Coordinates of C-alpha atoms in Angstrom, one line a residue:
X8 CA 0.0 0.0 0.0
X9 CA 2.8 2.4 1.0
X10 CA 4.8 1.6 -2.2
X11 CA 1.7 2.2 -4.3
X12 CA 1.2 5.6 -2.6
X13 CA 4.9 6.4 -3.2
X14 CA 4.7 5.5 -6.8
X15 CA 1.6 7.7 -7.2
X16 CA 3.2 10.6 -5.4
X17 CA 6.3 10.2 -7.5
X18 CA 4.3 10.1 -10.7
X19 CA 2.3 13.2 -9.7
X20 CA 5.6 15.0 -8.8
X21 CA 7.1 14.2 -12.1
X22 CA 4.0 15.4 -14.0
X23 CA 4.2 18.7 -12.0
X24 CA 7.8 19.1 -12.9
X25 CA 7.2 18.4 -16.5
X26 CA 4.2 20.8 -16.6
X27 CA 6.3 23.5 -14.8
X28 CA 9.2 23.1 -17.3
X29 CA 6.9 23.3 -20.3
X30 CA 5.3 26.5 -18.8
X31 CA 8.7 28.1 -18.3
X32 CA 9.8 27.2 -21.8
X33 CA 6.5 28.6 -23.2
X34 CA 6.9 31.8 -21.2
X35 CA 10.5 32.3 -22.4
X36 CA 9.3 31.7 -25.9
X37 CA 6.6 34.4 -25.6
X38 CA 9.1 36.8 -24.1
X39 CA 11.7 36.2 -26.9
X40 CA 9.1 36.3 -29.6
X41 CA 7.7 39.7 -28.4
X42 CA 11.2 41.2 -28.1
X43 CA 12.2 40.0 -31.6
X44 CA 8.9 41.3 -33.0
X45 CA 9.4 44.8 -31.5
X46 CA 13.1 45.0 -32.3
X47 CA 12.9 43.5 -35.8
X48 CA 10.0 45.6 -37.0
X49 CA 11.4 48.8 -35.5
X50 CA 14.7 48.1 -37.4
X51 CA 12.6 47.3 -40.5
X52 CA 11.0 50.7 -40.4
X53 CA 14.5 52.3 -40.2
X54 CA 16.1 50.2 -42.9
X55 CA 13.2 50.6 -45.3
X56 CA 13.7 54.4 -45.3
X57 CA 17.3 54.0 -46.4
X58 CA 16.9 51.3 -49.0
X59 CA 17.1 52.4 -52.6
X60 CA 17.0 49.1 -54.6
X61 CA 13.4 48.3 -53.7
X62 CA 10.5 49.9 -55.6
X63 CA 8.3 52.4 -53.8
X64 CA 5.1 50.3 -54.1
X65 CA 6.9 47.3 -52.5
X66 CA 8.2 49.5 -49.7
X67 CA 4.6 50.6 -49.0
X68 CA 3.4 47.0 -48.6
X69 CA 6.4 46.3 -46.4
X70 CA 5.6 49.2 -44.2
X71 CA 2.0 47.9 -43.7
X72 CA 3.3 44.4 -43.1
X73 CA 5.7 45.6 -40.4
X74 CA 3.0 47.5 -38.7
X75 CA 0.7 44.4 -38.8
X76 CA 3.4 42.2 -37.3
X77 CA 4.1 44.8 -34.6
X78 CA 0.4 44.9 -33.6
X79 CA 0.5 41.1 -33.5
X80 CA 3.4 41.3 -31.0
X81 CA 1.5 43.8 -28.9
X82 CA -1.4 41.5 -28.7
X83 CA 0.8 38.7 -27.3
X84 CA 2.4 40.8 -24.5
X85 CA -0.5 40.4 -22.0
X86 CA -0.3 36.6 -22.4
X87 CA 3.1 36.6 -20.6
X88 CA 1.7 37.4 -17.1
X89 CA -1.4 35.3 -17.9
X90 CA 0.7 32.2 -18.5
X91 CA 2.7 32.8 -15.3
X92 CA -0.4 33.4 -13.2
X93 CA -2.5 30.8 -15.0
X94 CA -5.4 33.3 -15.1
X95 CA -6.2 36.4 -17.0
X96 CA -5.1 39.4 -14.8
X97 CA -7.0 42.0 -16.8
X98 CA -10.6 42.6 -17.8
X99 CA -12.3 40.1 -20.1
X100 CA -12.9 42.8 -22.6
X101 CA -9.2 43.3 -22.9
X102 CA -8.7 39.6 -23.4
X103 CA -11.2 39.8 -26.3
X104 CA -9.4 42.8 -27.7
X105 CA -6.0 41.0 -27.6
X106 CA -7.3 38.0 -29.6
X107 CA -9.0 40.3 -32.0
X108 CA -5.7 42.1 -32.5
X109 CA -3.8 38.9 -33.0
X110 CA -6.2 37.2 -35.4
X111 CA -6.8 40.4 -37.4
X112 CA -3.2 41.2 -37.9
X113 CA -2.2 37.6 -38.7
X114 CA -4.8 37.6 -41.5
X115 CA -3.7 41.0 -42.7
X116 CA -0.1 39.8 -42.8
X117 CA -1.0 36.8 -44.9
X118 CA -2.9 39.0 -47.4
X119 CA 0.0 41.5 -47.6
X120 CA 2.5 38.8 -48.2
X121 CA 0.3 37.6 -51.1
X122 CA 0.4 41.2 -52.4
X123 CA 4.2 41.2 -52.3
X124 CA 4.2 37.9 -54.1
X125 CA 1.9 39.3 -56.8
X126 CA 4.2 42.3 -57.0
X127 CA 7.2 40.0 -57.7
X128 CA 5.2 38.1 -60.3
X129 CA 4.4 41.3 -62.2
X130 CA 8.0 42.5 -62.0
X131 CA 9.3 39.3 -63.4
X132 CA 6.7 38.3 -65.9
X133 CA 5.7 41.8 -67.2
X134 CA 8.8 43.9 -66.5
X135 CA 7.9 46.6 -69.1
X136 CA 4.3 47.0 -67.7
X137 CA 5.4 47.0 -64.1
X138 CA 5.7 50.8 -63.7
X139 CA 2.3 51.4 -65.1
X140 CA 0.5 48.5 -63.4
X141 CA 2.1 48.8 -59.9
X142 CA 2.2 52.4 -58.6
X143 CA 2.8 53.8 -55.1
X144 CA -0.7 55.3 -54.9
X145 CA -2.3 52.0 -55.8
X146 CA -0.2 50.1 -53.3
X147 CA -1.2 52.6 -50.5
X148 CA -4.9 52.4 -51.4
X149 CA -4.9 48.6 -51.7
X150 CA -3.0 48.0 -48.4
X151 CA -5.2 50.5 -46.6
X152 CA -8.3 48.9 -48.0
X153 CA -7.1 45.4 -46.9
X154 CA -6.3 46.6 -43.4
X155 CA -9.6 48.5 -42.7
X156 CA -11.7 45.8 -44.3
X157 CA -10.2 43.0 -42.3
X158 CA -10.5 44.9 -39.0
X159 CA -14.2 45.5 -39.8
X160 CA -14.9 41.9 -40.8
X161 CA -13.1 40.4 -37.7
X162 CA -15.0 42.7 -35.4
X163 CA -18.2 41.3 -36.8
X164 CA -17.0 37.7 -36.6
X165 CA -15.9 38.0 -33.0
X166 CA -18.7 40.2 -31.8
X167 CA -21.6 38.0 -33.0
X168 CA -21.9 35.4 -30.3
X169 CA -24.4 32.6 -29.6
X170 CA -25.3 34.0 -26.2
X171 CA -24.7 37.7 -26.9
X172 CA -21.9 39.9 -28.1
X173 CA -18.4 38.4 -27.7
X174 CA -19.9 35.4 -25.8
X175 CA -18.1 32.8 -27.9
X176 CA -14.6 33.8 -26.7
X177 CA -13.0 31.7 -24.0
X178 CA -9.8 32.1 -22.0
X179 CA -7.3 29.2 -22.2
X180 CA -4.9 29.2 -19.2
X181 CA -2.3 26.9 -20.7
X182 CA -1.6 29.3 -23.6
X183 CA -2.5 32.5 -21.8
X184 CA -4.9 34.0 -24.3
X185 CA -8.5 34.0 -25.4
X186 CA -9.7 32.1 -28.4
X187 CA -12.8 30.5 -29.9
X188 CA -15.0 28.6 -27.5
X189 CA -15.4 25.4 -29.6
X190 CA -18.0 24.0 -27.2
X191 CA -20.4 26.9 -27.9
X192 CA -20.6 26.2 -31.7
X193 CA -21.6 29.8 -32.3
X194 CA -21.1 32.1 -35.4
X195 CA -17.6 32.9 -34.3
X196 CA -16.6 29.3 -34.4
X197 CA -17.9 28.7 -37.9
X198 CA -16.6 32.0 -39.1
X199 CA -13.1 31.1 -37.9
X200 CA -13.3 27.8 -39.8
X201 CA -14.2 29.8 -42.9
X202 CA -11.4 32.4 -42.4
X203 CA -9.0 29.5 -41.9
X204 CA -9.9 27.9 -45.2
X205 CA -9.7 31.3 -47.0
X206 CA -6.2 31.9 -45.6
X207 CA -5.2 28.4 -46.6
X208 CA -6.4 29.2 -50.1
X209 CA -4.2 32.3 -50.1
X210 CA -1.2 30.3 -48.9
X211 CA -1.8 27.8 -51.8
X212 CA -2.1 30.7 -54.3
X213 CA 1.1 32.2 -52.9
X214 CA 3.0 29.0 -53.4
X215 CA 1.7 28.7 -57.0
X216 CA 2.7 32.3 -57.8
X217 CA 6.1 31.8 -56.3
X218 CA 6.6 28.7 -58.4
X219 CA 5.6 30.6 -61.5
X220 CA 8.0 33.4 -60.6
X221 CA 10.9 30.9 -60.0
X222 CA 10.1 29.2 -63.4
X223 CA 10.1 32.5 -65.3
X224 CA 13.2 33.7 -63.6
X225 CA 15.0 30.4 -64.5
X226 CA 14.0 30.7 -68.1
X227 CA 15.1 34.4 -68.3
X228 CA 18.4 33.6 -66.6
X229 CA 19.0 30.8 -69.2
X230 CA 18.1 33.1 -72.0
X231 CA 20.4 35.8 -70.7
X232 CA 23.2 33.3 -70.3
X233 CA 22.7 32.0 -73.9
X234 CA 22.7 35.6 -75.3
X235 CA 25.9 36.4 -73.4
X236 CA 27.5 33.3 -74.7
X237 CA 26.6 34.2 -78.2
X238 CA 27.9 37.7 -77.7
X239 CA 31.2 36.5 -76.3
X240 CA 31.5 34.0 -79.2
X241 CA 30.9 36.7 -81.8
X242 CA 33.4 39.0 -80.0
X243 CA 36.0 36.3 -80.0
X244 CA 35.3 35.5 -83.7
X245 CA 35.7 39.1 -84.6
X246 CA 38.9 39.4 -82.6
X247 CA 40.2 36.3 -84.3
X248 CA 39.4 37.6 -87.7
X249 CA 41.1 40.9 -87.0
X250 CA 44.2 39.1 -85.7
X251 CA 44.3 37.0 -88.8
X252 CA 43.8 40.0 -91.0
X253 CA 46.7 41.9 -89.2
X254 CA 48.9 38.8 -89.6
X255 CA 48.1 38.5 -93.3
X256 CA 48.8 42.2 -93.9
X257 CA 52.2 41.9 -92.1
X258 CA 53.1 38.8 -94.1
X259 CA 52.1 40.7 -97.3
X260 CA 54.2 43.7 -96.3
X261 CA 57.2 41.5 -95.5
X262 CA 56.8 39.6 -98.8
X263 CA 56.7 42.9 -100.7
X264 CA 59.8 44.1 -98.9
X265 CA 61.7 40.9 -99.7
X266 CA 60.6 41.1 -103.4
X267 CA 61.8 44.7 -103.6
X268 CA 65.0 43.7 -101.9
X269 CA 65.5 40.9 -104.4
X270 CA 64.9 43.3 -107.3
X271 CA 67.3 45.9 -106.0
X272 CA 69.9 43.2 -105.5
X273 CA 69.4 41.9 -109.1
X274 CA 69.7 45.4 -110.5
X275 CA 73.0 45.9 -108.7
X276 CA 74.4 42.7 -110.0
X277 CA 73.4 43.5 -113.5

């Protein structure tokens, strides 16, 4: 009986240690992720202002993308004390706002990355039409429209609950943030399924476009290499012809000199 109790206590102690270790690792991961998010995006703002080899429309999308990532990191910050305390230390409305901020900016980031991919596609496939198709004003308008629209749509998705506004949001102590209450099976749950499928579709489209860009880039690189090879061959051929022509002229001049010398010698003898 005592040995059974000891084994049970030992097993429970081991589970507690494993759980505490996982919690510490997850907390450290959140801290490092938030720091990297703040530092990286701040440096990105500074570096983008000094870069000159990136087109202005692409810079605009990168600015919006950095702002979206920064807002995502801000939404994760309150999860750090929540994981340590195993409870949400703030108001429930703030918990809802944090998950709203995280989910919204994650979706915006995916759509903006898709826009950057499309920008690369136009630059590679239609290089002569790029300046007229992709402009700075269009990039600003499209990025702003995506940001505002996604914020509005996510506010509706999260706000409509099965038992009232924002009622389908639940706090999960293990991860330290609020998310969908899958037990409620309300509009927020099903809307998140729909949004997830749409974002997955965007990821597939992004992969296809990147593959097309890589294929076109490979063909253009091969075409450029072949044209450079032909150019070098023509240059070498011309150089060889010129060299041969110079050698022929020298030999002709030397032959003429020798003939003249022979004639002069024959005249002297005669």
